[in-house]
PDB file of C-alpha atoms in Angstrom:
ATOM      1  CA  UNK H 232     -87.708 194.304 -34.457  1.00  0.00           C
ATOM      2  CA  UNK H 233     -86.289 192.679 -37.488  1.00  0.00           C
ATOM      3  CA  UNK H 234     -83.605 190.173 -36.754  1.00  0.00           C
ATOM      4  CA  UNK H 235     -80.167 190.777 -38.039  1.00  0.00           C
ATOM      5  CA  UNK H 236     -79.383 188.688 -41.362  1.00  0.00           C
ATOM      6  CA  UNK H 237     -77.217 185.910 -41.094  1.00  0.00           C
ATOM      7  CA  UNK H 238     -73.617 186.404 -42.302  1.00  0.00           C
ATOM      8  CA  UNK H 239     -71.983 183.842 -44.242  1.00  0.00           C
ATOM      9  CA  UNK H 240     -69.165 183.300 -41.768  1.00  0.00           C
ATOM     10  CA  UNK H 241     -71.675 182.674 -39.034  1.00  0.00           C
ATOM     11  CA  UNK H 242     -72.247 178.930 -38.172  1.00  0.00           C
ATOM     12  CA  UNK H 243     -74.960 177.405 -40.365  1.00  0.00           C
ATOM     13  CA  UNK H 244     -76.526 175.820 -37.410  1.00  0.00           C
ATOM     14  CA  UNK H 245     -77.719 179.222 -36.154  1.00  0.00           C
ATOM     15  CA  UNK H 246     -80.428 179.470 -38.825  1.00  0.00           C
ATOM     16  CA  UNK H 247     -83.431 178.405 -36.774  1.00  0.00           C
ATOM     17  CA  UNK H 248     -85.877 180.865 -38.560  1.00  0.00           C
ATOM     18  CA  UNK H 249     -86.398 182.800 -41.444  1.00  0.00           C
ATOM     19  CA  UNK H 250     -87.701 186.441 -42.130  1.00  0.00           C
ATOM     20  CA  UNK H 251     -90.540 186.777 -44.848  1.00  0.00           C
ATOM     21  CA  UNK H 252     -90.020 190.399 -46.269  1.00  0.00           C
ATOM     22  CA  UNK H 253     -93.213 190.091 -48.051  1.00  0.00           C
ATOM     23  CA  UNK H 254     -94.530 193.563 -48.765  1.00  0.00           C
ATOM     24  CA  UNK H 255     -92.442 195.186 -46.030  1.00  0.00           C
ATOM     25  CA  UNK H 256     -90.973 197.416 -48.778  1.00  0.00           C
ATOM     26  CA  UNK H 257     -94.412 199.112 -49.068  1.00  0.00           C
ATOM     27  CA  UNK H 258     -94.920 200.354 -45.521  1.00  0.00           C
ATOM     28  CA  UNK H 259     -97.601 202.981 -46.584  1.00  0.00           C
ATOM     29  CA  UNK H 260     -99.757 200.329 -48.114  1.00  0.00           C
ATOM     30  CA  UNK H 261     -99.815 197.868 -45.285  1.00  0.00           C
ATOM     31  CA  UNK H 262    -103.496 198.678 -44.291  1.00  0.00           C
ATOM     32  CA  UNK H 263    -104.624 198.668 -48.045  1.00  0.00           C
ATOM     33  CA  UNK H 264    -102.940 195.425 -48.616  1.00  0.00           C
ATOM     34  CA  UNK H 265    -104.539 193.895 -45.582  1.00  0.00           C
ATOM     35  CA  UNK H 266    -108.017 194.818 -46.592  1.00  0.00           C
ATOM     36  CA  UNK H 267    -107.386 193.680 -50.244  1.00  0.00           C
ATOM     37  CA  UNK H 268    -106.164 190.231 -49.327  1.00  0.00           C
ATOM     38  CA  UNK H 269    -108.775 189.787 -46.651  1.00  0.00           C
ATOM     39  CA  UNK H 270    -111.520 190.472 -49.197  1.00  0.00           C
ATOM     40  CA  UNK H 271    -109.810 188.256 -51.780  1.00  0.00           C
ATOM     41  CA  UNK H 272    -109.619 185.421 -49.172  1.00  0.00           C
ATOM     42  CA  UNK H 273    -113.242 185.701 -48.313  1.00  0.00           C
ATOM     43  CA  UNK H 274    -114.235 185.682 -52.131  1.00  0.00           C
ATOM     44  CA  UNK H 275    -112.134 182.643 -52.640  1.00  0.00           C
ATOM     45  CA  UNK H 276    -113.772 180.729 -49.556  1.00  0.00           C
ATOM     46  CA  UNK H 277    -117.406 181.775 -50.514  1.00  0.00           C
ATOM     47  CA  UNK H 278    -116.802 181.182 -54.378  1.00  0.00           C
ATOM     48  CA  UNK H 279    -115.394 177.818 -54.114  1.00  0.00           C
ATOM     49  CA  UNK H 280    -117.697 176.794 -51.260  1.00  0.00           C
ATOM     50  CA  UNK H 281    -120.777 177.524 -53.260  1.00  0.00           C
ATOM     51  CA  UNK H 282    -119.570 175.725 -56.176  1.00  0.00           C
ATOM     52  CA  UNK H 283    -118.911 172.585 -53.864  1.00  0.00           C
ATOM     53  CA  UNK H 284    -122.516 173.030 -52.295  1.00  0.00           C
ATOM     54  CA  UNK H 285    -124.499 173.382 -55.582  1.00  0.00           C
ATOM     55  CA  UNK H 286    -122.744 170.462 -57.140  1.00  0.00           C
ATOM     56  CA  UNK H 287    -123.690 168.370 -54.118  1.00  0.00           C
ATOM     57  CA  UNK H 288    -127.344 169.445 -53.842  1.00  0.00           C
ATOM     58  CA  UNK H 289    -128.427 169.953 -57.252  1.00  0.00           C
ATOM     59  CA  UNK H 290    -129.435 166.671 -59.027  1.00  0.00           C
ATOM     60  CA  UNK H 291    -128.667 168.190 -62.712  1.00  0.00           C
ATOM     61  CA  UNK H 292    -125.098 168.486 -61.501  1.00  0.00           C
ATOM     62  CA  UNK H 293    -124.544 164.802 -60.385  1.00  0.00           C
ATOM     63  CA  UNK H 294    -122.032 164.370 -63.434  1.00  0.00           C
ATOM     64  CA  UNK H 295    -118.557 163.441 -63.424  1.00  0.00           C
ATOM     65  CA  UNK H 296    -117.533 166.918 -64.929  1.00  0.00           C
ATOM     66  CA  UNK H 297    -118.973 168.510 -61.701  1.00  0.00           C
ATOM     67  CA  UNK H 298    -117.621 165.877 -59.371  1.00  0.00           C
ATOM     68  CA  UNK H 299    -114.244 166.984 -60.497  1.00  0.00           C
ATOM     69  CA  UNK H 300    -115.070 170.524 -60.421  1.00  0.00           C
ATOM     70  CA  UNK H 301    -116.130 170.068 -56.655  1.00  0.00           C
ATOM     71  CA  UNK H 302    -112.749 168.497 -56.108  1.00  0.00           C
ATOM     72  CA  UNK H 303    -111.095 171.438 -57.841  1.00  0.00           C
ATOM     73  CA  UNK H 304    -112.903 174.079 -55.816  1.00  0.00           C
ATOM     74  CA  UNK H 305    -111.963 172.235 -52.535  1.00  0.00           C
ATOM     75  CA  UNK H 306    -108.431 172.188 -53.752  1.00  0.00           C
ATOM     76  CA  UNK H 307    -108.533 175.823 -54.434  1.00  0.00           C
ATOM     77  CA  UNK H 308    -109.450 176.537 -50.774  1.00  0.00           C
ATOM     78  CA  UNK H 309    -106.742 174.422 -49.377  1.00  0.00           C
ATOM     79  CA  UNK H 310    -104.083 175.709 -51.840  1.00  0.00           C
ATOM     80  CA  UNK H 311    -104.969 179.517 -50.972  1.00  0.00           C
ATOM     81  CA  UNK H 312    -105.198 178.585 -47.409  1.00  0.00           C
ATOM     82  CA  UNK H 313    -101.364 177.634 -47.183  1.00  0.00           C
ATOM     83  CA  UNK H 314    -100.231 181.178 -48.105  1.00  0.00           C
ATOM     84  CA  UNK H 315    -102.972 183.883 -47.766  1.00  0.00           C
ATOM     85  CA  UNK H 316    -103.571 183.469 -43.942  1.00  0.00           C
ATOM     86  CA  UNK H 317     -99.849 183.736 -43.355  1.00  0.00           C
ATOM     87  CA  UNK H 318     -99.650 187.045 -45.599  1.00  0.00           C
ATOM     88  CA  UNK H 319    -102.656 188.424 -43.306  1.00  0.00           C
ATOM     89  CA  UNK H 320    -100.960 187.502 -39.952  1.00  0.00           C
ATOM     90  CA  UNK H 321     -97.616 188.936 -40.919  1.00  0.00           C
ATOM     91  CA  UNK H 322     -99.154 192.175 -42.056  1.00  0.00           C
ATOM     92  CA  UNK H 323    -101.601 192.394 -38.976  1.00  0.00           C
ATOM     93  CA  UNK H 324     -98.689 191.576 -36.261  1.00  0.00           C
ATOM     94  CA  UNK H 325     -95.801 193.066 -38.408  1.00  0.00           C
ATOM     95  CA  UNK H 326     -94.070 189.804 -37.197  1.00  0.00           C
ATOM     96  CA  UNK H 327     -92.641 188.337 -40.244  1.00  0.00           C
ATOM     97  CA  UNK H 328     -90.541 185.635 -38.629  1.00  0.00           C
ATOM     98  CA  UNK H 329     -91.041 181.904 -39.759  1.00  0.00           C
ATOM     99  CA  UNK H 330     -89.413 179.147 -38.096  1.00  0.00           C
ATOM    100  CA  UNK H 331     -87.358 176.853 -40.258  1.00  0.00           C
ATOM    101  CA  UNK H 332     -89.696 173.811 -39.558  1.00  0.00           C
ATOM    102  CA  UNK H 333     -92.824 175.973 -40.243  1.00  0.00           C
ATOM    103  CA  UNK H 334     -91.191 177.240 -43.484  1.00  0.00           C
ATOM    104  CA  UNK H 335     -90.627 173.594 -44.644  1.00  0.00           C
ATOM    105  CA  UNK H 336     -94.246 172.663 -43.749  1.00  0.00           C
ATOM    106  CA  UNK H 337     -95.605 175.417 -45.663  1.00  0.00           C
ATOM    107  CA  UNK H 338     -93.468 174.755 -48.842  1.00  0.00           C
ATOM    108  CA  UNK H 339     -94.449 170.961 -48.591  1.00  0.00           C
ATOM    109  CA  UNK H 340     -98.136 171.796 -48.588  1.00  0.00           C
ATOM    110  CA  UNK H 341     -97.835 174.213 -51.245  1.00  0.00           C
ATOM    111  CA  UNK H 342     -95.914 171.776 -53.497  1.00  0.00           C
ATOM    112  CA  UNK H 343     -98.212 168.928 -52.851  1.00  0.00           C
ATOM    113  CA  UNK H 344    -101.385 170.819 -53.687  1.00  0.00           C
ATOM    114  CA  UNK H 345     -99.712 172.469 -56.595  1.00  0.00           C
ATOM    115  CA  UNK H 346     -99.013 168.788 -57.833  1.00  0.00           C
ATOM    116  CA  UNK H 347    -102.484 167.906 -57.248  1.00  0.00           C
ATOM    117  CA  UNK H 348    -103.661 170.838 -59.274  1.00  0.00           C
ATOM    118  CA  UNK H 349    -101.735 169.977 -62.378  1.00  0.00           C
ATOM    119  CA  UNK H 350    -102.992 166.229 -62.071  1.00  0.00           C
ATOM    120  CA  UNK H 351    -106.546 167.313 -61.502  1.00  0.00           C
ATOM    121  CA  UNK H 352    -106.550 169.791 -64.515  1.00  0.00           C
ATOM    122  CA  UNK H 353    -105.234 166.724 -66.587  1.00  0.00           C
ATOM    123  CA  UNK H 354    -107.972 164.464 -65.244  1.00  0.00           C
ATOM    124  CA  UNK H 355    -110.628 167.233 -65.934  1.00  0.00           C
ATOM    125  CA  UNK H 356    -109.438 167.479 -69.519  1.00  0.00           C
ATOM    126  CA  UNK H 357    -109.442 163.700 -70.031  1.00  0.00           C
ATOM    127  CA  UNK H 358    -113.058 163.858 -68.871  1.00  0.00           C
ATOM    128  CA  UNK H 359    -114.054 166.548 -71.332  1.00  0.00           C
ATOM    129  CA  UNK H 360    -112.079 164.402 -74.012  1.00  0.00           C
ATOM    130  CA  UNK H 361    -114.203 161.360 -73.317  1.00  0.00           C
ATOM    131  CA  UNK H 362    -117.330 163.364 -73.292  1.00  0.00           C
ATOM    132  CA  UNK H 363    -116.858 165.086 -76.467  1.00  0.00           C
ATOM    133  CA  UNK H 364    -114.862 162.466 -78.404  1.00  0.00           C
ATOM    134  CA  UNK H 365    -116.657 159.318 -77.269  1.00  0.00           C
ATOM    135  CA  UNK H 366    -119.987 160.547 -76.085  1.00  0.00           C
ATOM    136  CA  UNK H 367    -121.768 157.036 -76.557  1.00  0.00           C
ATOM    137  CA  UNK H 368    -119.154 155.307 -74.198  1.00  0.00           C
ATOM    138  CA  UNK H 369    -118.925 158.223 -71.788  1.00  0.00           C
ATOM    139  CA  UNK H 370    -121.231 156.627 -68.973  1.00  0.00           C
ATOM    140  CA  UNK H 371    -119.259 153.272 -69.408  1.00  0.00           C
ATOM    141  CA  UNK H 372    -115.836 154.923 -69.063  1.00  0.00           C
ATOM    142  CA  UNK H 373    -116.423 157.600 -66.548  1.00  0.00           C
ATOM    143  CA  UNK H 374    -118.088 155.549 -63.963  1.00  0.00           C
ATOM    144  CA  UNK H 375    -118.473 156.689 -60.390  1.00  0.00           C
ATOM    145  CA  UNK H 376    -115.779 154.411 -59.279  1.00  0.00           C
ATOM    146  CA  UNK H 377    -113.530 155.664 -62.009  1.00  0.00           C
ATOM    147  CA  UNK H 378    -114.042 159.208 -61.056  1.00  0.00           C
ATOM    148  CA  UNK H 379    -113.160 158.504 -57.471  1.00  0.00           C
ATOM    149  CA  UNK H 380    -110.069 156.525 -58.538  1.00  0.00           C
ATOM    150  CA  UNK H 381    -108.948 159.394 -60.679  1.00  0.00           C
ATOM    151  CA  UNK H 382    -109.532 162.108 -58.015  1.00  0.00           C
ATOM    152  CA  UNK H 383    -107.889 160.081 -55.261  1.00  0.00           C
ATOM    153  CA  UNK H 384    -104.802 159.482 -57.462  1.00  0.00           C
ATOM    154  CA  UNK H 385    -104.646 163.286 -58.236  1.00  0.00           C
ATOM    155  CA  UNK H 386    -104.741 164.080 -54.492  1.00  0.00           C
ATOM    156  CA  UNK H 387    -102.267 161.279 -53.420  1.00  0.00           C
ATOM    157  CA  UNK H 388     -99.780 161.006 -56.223  1.00  0.00           C
ATOM    158  CA  UNK H 389     -97.735 164.039 -55.312  1.00  0.00           C
ATOM    159  CA  UNK H 390     -97.403 163.359 -51.729  1.00  0.00           C
ATOM    160  CA  UNK H 391     -94.045 161.045 -51.654  1.00  0.00           C
ATOM    161  CA  UNK H 392     -92.384 163.184 -54.398  1.00  0.00           C
ATOM    162  CA  UNK H 393     -92.826 166.648 -52.726  1.00  0.00           C
ATOM    163  CA  UNK H 394     -92.149 165.470 -49.361  1.00  0.00           C
ATOM    164  CA  UNK H 395     -88.757 164.038 -50.730  1.00  0.00           C
ATOM    165  CA  UNK H 396     -88.236 167.349 -52.552  1.00  0.00           C
ATOM    166  CA  UNK H 397     -88.885 169.539 -49.470  1.00  0.00           C
ATOM    167  CA  UNK H 398     -86.313 167.545 -47.384  1.00  0.00           C
ATOM    168  CA  UNK H 399     -83.796 167.718 -49.938  1.00  0.00           C
ATOM    169  CA  UNK H 400     -84.151 171.550 -50.205  1.00  0.00           C
ATOM    170  CA  UNK H 401     -84.142 171.890 -46.429  1.00  0.00           C
ATOM    171  CA  UNK H 402     -81.008 169.609 -46.139  1.00  0.00           C
ATOM    172  CA  UNK H 403     -79.099 172.527 -47.786  1.00  0.00           C
ATOM    173  CA  UNK H 404     -76.925 174.862 -45.695  1.00  0.00           C
ATOM    174  CA  UNK H 405     -78.334 178.470 -45.582  1.00  0.00           C
ATOM    175  CA  UNK H 406     -75.503 180.873 -44.826  1.00  0.00           C
ATOM    176  CA  UNK H 407     -76.216 183.844 -47.219  1.00  0.00           C
ATOM    177  CA  UNK H 408     -79.047 185.436 -45.126  1.00  0.00           C
ATOM    178  CA  UNK H 409     -82.242 184.313 -43.260  1.00  0.00           C
ATOM    179  CA  UNK H 410     -84.210 187.004 -45.361  1.00  0.00           C
ATOM    180  CA  UNK H 411     -86.712 185.449 -47.754  1.00  0.00           C
ATOM    181  CA  UNK H 412     -87.620 188.213 -50.322  1.00  0.00           C
ATOM    182  CA  UNK H 413     -91.081 186.779 -50.823  1.00  0.00           C
ATOM    183  CA  UNK H 414     -94.511 186.574 -48.926  1.00  0.00           C
ATOM    184  CA  UNK H 415     -94.377 182.773 -48.645  1.00  0.00           C
ATOM    185  CA  UNK H 416     -91.729 179.899 -48.563  1.00  0.00           C
ATOM    186  CA  UNK H 417     -91.227 179.123 -52.121  1.00  0.00           C
ATOM    187  CA  UNK H 418     -88.345 177.248 -53.907  1.00  0.00           C
ATOM    188  CA  UNK H 419     -86.675 180.081 -55.888  1.00  0.00           C
ATOM    189  CA  UNK H 420     -86.231 182.491 -52.924  1.00  0.00           C
ATOM    190  CA  UNK H 421     -85.148 179.685 -50.615  1.00  0.00           C
ATOM    191  CA  UNK H 422     -82.534 178.336 -52.910  1.00  0.00           C
ATOM    192  CA  UNK H 423     -81.105 181.877 -53.217  1.00  0.00           C
ATOM    193  CA  UNK H 424     -80.146 181.611 -49.468  1.00  0.00           C
ATOM    194  CA  UNK H 425     -78.118 178.285 -49.886  1.00  0.00           C
ATOM    195  CA  UNK H 426     -74.494 178.237 -49.545  1.00  0.00           C
ATOM    196  CA  UNK H 427     -72.131 176.722 -52.254  1.00  0.00           C
ATOM    197  CA  UNK H 428     -72.912 175.131 -55.395  1.00  0.00           C
ATOM    198  CA  UNK H 429     -76.659 174.204 -55.737  1.00  0.00           C
ATOM    199  CA  UNK H 430     -76.748 173.212 -59.405  1.00  0.00           C
ATOM    200  CA  UNK H 431     -77.556 169.673 -58.480  1.00  0.00           C
ATOM    201  CA  UNK H 432     -80.460 170.701 -56.256  1.00  0.00           C
ATOM    202  CA  UNK H 433     -81.614 172.953 -59.002  1.00  0.00           C
ATOM    203  CA  UNK H 434     -81.599 170.195 -61.622  1.00  0.00           C
ATOM    204  CA  UNK H 435     -83.518 167.865 -59.319  1.00  0.00           C
ATOM    205  CA  UNK H 436     -86.103 170.610 -58.894  1.00  0.00           C
ATOM    206  CA  UNK H 437     -86.291 170.893 -62.791  1.00  0.00           C
ATOM    207  CA  UNK H 438     -86.839 166.965 -63.063  1.00  0.00           C
ATOM    208  CA  UNK H 439     -89.506 167.048 -60.553  1.00  0.00           C
ATOM    209  CA  UNK H 440     -91.409 170.101 -62.120  1.00  0.00           C
ATOM    210  CA  UNK H 441     -91.080 168.213 -65.624  1.00  0.00           C
ATOM    211  CA  UNK H 442     -92.692 165.070 -63.896  1.00  0.00           C
ATOM    212  CA  UNK H 443     -95.577 166.672 -62.003  1.00  0.00           C
ATOM    213  CA  UNK H 444     -96.297 169.769 -64.186  1.00  0.00           C
ATOM    214  CA  UNK H 445     -95.035 169.240 -67.743  1.00  0.00           C
ATOM    215  CA  UNK H 446     -96.314 165.687 -68.072  1.00  0.00           C
ATOM    216  CA  UNK H 447    -100.000 166.458 -67.074  1.00  0.00           C
ATOM    217  CA  UNK H 448     -99.648 169.604 -69.405  1.00  0.00           C
ATOM    218  CA  UNK H 449     -98.657 167.392 -72.322  1.00  0.00           C
ATOM    219  CA  UNK H 450    -101.642 164.988 -71.552  1.00  0.00           C
ATOM    220  CA  UNK H 451    -103.902 168.161 -71.415  1.00  0.00           C
ATOM    221  CA  UNK H 452    -102.564 169.143 -74.761  1.00  0.00           C
ATOM    222  CA  UNK H 453    -103.041 165.801 -76.262  1.00  0.00           C
ATOM    223  CA  UNK H 454    -106.655 165.739 -75.084  1.00  0.00           C
ATOM    224  CA  UNK H 455    -107.520 169.289 -76.341  1.00  0.00           C
ATOM    225  CA  UNK H 456    -105.874 168.359 -79.785  1.00  0.00           C
ATOM    226  CA  UNK H 457    -108.427 165.546 -80.081  1.00  0.00           C
ATOM    227  CA  UNK H 458    -111.130 167.655 -78.755  1.00  0.00           C
ATOM    228  CA  UNK H 459    -110.618 170.386 -81.199  1.00  0.00           C
ATOM    229  CA  UNK H 460    -110.267 168.209 -83.889  1.00  0.00           C
ATOM    230  CA  UNK H 461    -113.648 166.505 -83.055  1.00  0.00           C
ATOM    231  CA  UNK H 462    -115.378 169.777 -82.475  1.00  0.00           C
ATOM    232  CA  UNK H 463    -114.298 170.982 -85.956  1.00  0.00           C
ATOM    233  CA  UNK H 464    -115.752 167.981 -87.538  1.00  0.00           C
ATOM    234  CA  UNK H 465    -119.340 168.717 -86.146  1.00  0.00           C
ATOM    235  CA  UNK H 466    -121.697 169.436 -89.015  1.00  0.00           C
ATOM    236  CA  UNK H 467    -123.588 172.485 -87.395  1.00  0.00           C
ATOM    237  CA  UNK H 468    -122.112 175.665 -85.950  1.00  0.00           C
ATOM    238  CA  UNK H 469    -124.617 175.315 -82.931  1.00  0.00           C
ATOM    239  CA  UNK H 470    -123.200 171.849 -82.228  1.00  0.00           C
ATOM    240  CA  UNK H 471    -119.639 173.259 -82.350  1.00  0.00           C
ATOM    241  CA  UNK H 472    -120.501 176.327 -80.259  1.00  0.00           C
ATOM    242  CA  UNK H 473    -122.064 173.835 -77.376  1.00  0.00           C
ATOM    243  CA  UNK H 474    -119.385 171.309 -77.563  1.00  0.00           C
ATOM    244  CA  UNK H 475    -116.781 173.984 -77.183  1.00  0.00           C
ATOM    245  CA  UNK H 476    -118.652 175.919 -74.335  1.00  0.00           C
ATOM    246  CA  UNK H 477    -118.398 172.556 -72.151  1.00  0.00           C
ATOM    247  CA  UNK H 478    -114.556 172.742 -72.180  1.00  0.00           C
ATOM    248  CA  UNK H 479    -113.728 176.471 -72.544  1.00  0.00           C
ATOM    249  CA  UNK H 480    -113.908 177.303 -68.850  1.00  0.00           C
ATOM    250  CA  UNK H 481    -111.303 174.664 -68.087  1.00  0.00           C
ATOM    251  CA  UNK H 482    -109.037 175.573 -70.919  1.00  0.00           C
ATOM    252  CA  UNK H 483    -108.910 179.237 -69.445  1.00  0.00           C
ATOM    253  CA  UNK H 484    -107.926 177.930 -65.913  1.00  0.00           C
ATOM    254  CA  UNK H 485    -105.273 175.809 -67.711  1.00  0.00           C
ATOM    255  CA  UNK H 486    -103.872 178.841 -69.408  1.00  0.00           C
ATOM    256  CA  UNK H 487    -103.989 181.067 -66.305  1.00  0.00           C
ATOM    257  CA  UNK H 488    -102.553 178.505 -63.838  1.00  0.00           C
ATOM    258  CA  UNK H 489     -99.654 177.002 -66.184  1.00  0.00           C
ATOM    259  CA  UNK H 490     -98.859 180.404 -67.923  1.00  0.00           C
ATOM    260  CA  UNK H 491     -97.851 182.136 -64.606  1.00  0.00           C
ATOM    261  CA  UNK H 492     -96.433 179.113 -62.739  1.00  0.00           C
ATOM    262  CA  UNK H 493     -94.244 177.849 -65.681  1.00  0.00           C
ATOM    263  CA  UNK H 494     -92.627 181.352 -66.054  1.00  0.00           C
ATOM    264  CA  UNK H 495     -91.868 181.246 -62.258  1.00  0.00           C
ATOM    265  CA  UNK H 496     -90.112 177.747 -62.281  1.00  0.00           C
ATOM    266  CA  UNK H 497     -88.616 177.403 -65.660  1.00  0.00           C
ATOM    267  CA  UNK H 498     -86.749 180.721 -65.577  1.00  0.00           C
ATOM    268  CA  UNK H 499     -82.883 180.381 -65.203  1.00  0.00           C
ATOM    269  CA  UNK H 500     -81.880 181.331 -61.659  1.00  0.00           C
ATOM    270  CA  UNK H 501     -79.880 184.306 -63.006  1.00  0.00           C
ATOM    271  CA  UNK H 502     -83.085 185.879 -64.329  1.00  0.00           C
ATOM    272  CA  UNK H 503     -85.037 185.588 -61.142  1.00  0.00           C
ATOM    273  CA  UNK H 504     -86.008 189.041 -59.399  1.00  0.00           C
ATOM    274  CA  UNK H 505     -87.753 189.356 -56.234  1.00  0.00           C
ATOM    275  CA  UNK H 506     -90.471 191.833 -57.577  1.00  0.00           C
ATOM    276  CA  UNK H 507     -91.251 189.711 -60.721  1.00  0.00           C
ATOM    277  CA  UNK H 508     -91.432 186.476 -58.464  1.00  0.00           C
ATOM    278  CA  UNK H 509     -93.847 188.042 -56.189  1.00  0.00           C
ATOM    279  CA  UNK H 510     -95.950 189.290 -58.963  1.00  0.00           C
ATOM    280  CA  UNK H 511     -96.128 185.930 -60.695  1.00  0.00           C
ATOM    281  CA  UNK H 512     -96.702 184.035 -57.385  1.00  0.00           C
ATOM    282  CA  UNK H 513     -99.615 186.358 -56.468  1.00  0.00           C
ATOM    283  CA  UNK H 514    -101.278 185.583 -59.937  1.00  0.00           C
ATOM    284  CA  UNK H 515    -101.192 181.772 -59.605  1.00  0.00           C
ATOM    285  CA  UNK H 516    -101.494 181.467 -55.842  1.00  0.00           C
ATOM    286  CA  UNK H 517    -104.148 184.089 -55.155  1.00  0.00           C
ATOM    287  CA  UNK H 518    -105.650 185.660 -58.311  1.00  0.00           C
ATOM    288  CA  UNK H 519    -106.344 182.341 -60.248  1.00  0.00           C
ATOM    289  CA  UNK H 520    -108.165 180.684 -57.297  1.00  0.00           C
ATOM    290  CA  UNK H 521    -110.311 183.803 -56.989  1.00  0.00           C
ATOM    291  CA  UNK H 522    -111.154 183.876 -60.679  1.00  0.00           C
ATOM    292  CA  UNK H 523    -112.056 180.206 -60.982  1.00  0.00           C
ATOM    293  CA  UNK H 524    -115.476 180.267 -59.409  1.00  0.00           C
ATOM    294  CA  UNK H 525    -116.200 183.183 -61.769  1.00  0.00           C
ATOM    295  CA  UNK H 526    -114.913 181.688 -64.782  1.00  0.00           C
ATOM    296  CA  UNK H 527    -116.938 178.326 -64.226  1.00  0.00           C
ATOM    297  CA  UNK H 528    -120.007 179.971 -63.040  1.00  0.00           C
ATOM    298  CA  UNK H 529    -120.369 182.650 -65.638  1.00  0.00           C
ATOM    299  CA  UNK H 530    -119.340 180.316 -68.610  1.00  0.00           C
ATOM    300  CA  UNK H 531    -121.611 177.416 -67.670  1.00  0.00           C
ATOM    301  CA  UNK H 532    -125.351 177.535 -68.007  1.00  0.00           C
ATOM    302  CA  UNK H 533    -125.985 174.465 -65.847  1.00  0.00           C
ATOM    303  CA  UNK H 534    -123.984 176.198 -63.002  1.00  0.00           C
ATOM    304  CA  UNK H 535    -125.851 179.361 -63.469  1.00  0.00           C
ATOM    305  CA  UNK H 536    -129.142 177.678 -63.201  1.00  0.00           C
ATOM    306  CA  UNK H 537    -128.104 175.741 -60.148  1.00  0.00           C
ATOM    307  CA  UNK H 538    -127.112 178.954 -58.475  1.00  0.00           C
ATOM    308  CA  UNK H 539    -130.389 180.668 -59.535  1.00  0.00           C
ATOM    309  CA  UNK H 540    -132.389 177.692 -58.163  1.00  0.00           C
ATOM    310  CA  UNK H 541    -130.347 177.844 -54.793  1.00  0.00           C
ATOM    311  CA  UNK H 542    -130.733 181.534 -54.327  1.00  0.00           C
ATOM    312  CA  UNK H 543    -134.520 181.442 -55.215  1.00  0.00           C
ATOM    313  CA  UNK H 544    -135.057 178.596 -52.764  1.00  0.00           C
ATOM    314  CA  UNK H 545    -133.094 180.799 -50.044  1.00  0.00           C
TER     315      UNK H 545
END
């Protein structure tokens, strides 16, 4: 049974849980959506786990580039596990209620892992910059200890900021409704439910997004401007093609992730629609993690060789 929506005149303390509407407006497609999301989740788990395994076992992949790729694959598993299992349980049980604390925890982990992805993509672009622009100094700069420090910084840097932002968002009073027109607890649909003027909170969200997303993106742009400039100066077409192939996969992933996420978070609140938000969120929370193993494996000869070697041994 669907709980009654909270009315504005009700006491705000009565909001103890939210209702994730998700895909309830598609009652005839529940079975189909359940099957599709389950298959996608398995593909993401298997594909990213396979990349982690081959980067650990294959001696040819014991390089900084693949160390960061293994971290990125593990991150994608964690990232998608914050949302997809909840979607599947909601569809299977038709119980779409989400306690307020559980919603806050889901949002917090989602934001922390999203921040980690932004920083890790910037670190991976820096690794490609050093490899292509300073190849002779690459072993001296990207030492094992330096790689561990960069990866650890990427994982930990967003934790205090996003915990603070989550606490700030859930300090708001929710009196518009307890219905979240989304398939997981995300900032835009939650902010819609808040009472009164939320302009200060919206401004703080923009500031945090600028810090944890726009700044890494600018670092990525700076790295690739140097990379492209260096590649264009190479004397042979074969050398240019080889150099570009080492960073093309990462560049595609950056475009996919930042393209859909930036549209979601940088649009004015008045331009948000539930259908568009859900579609964009599906893209950067589910579709992109599913495509990443394919992008990195199909466009990387060393990964293809390692996969072939693994399967032949098996």
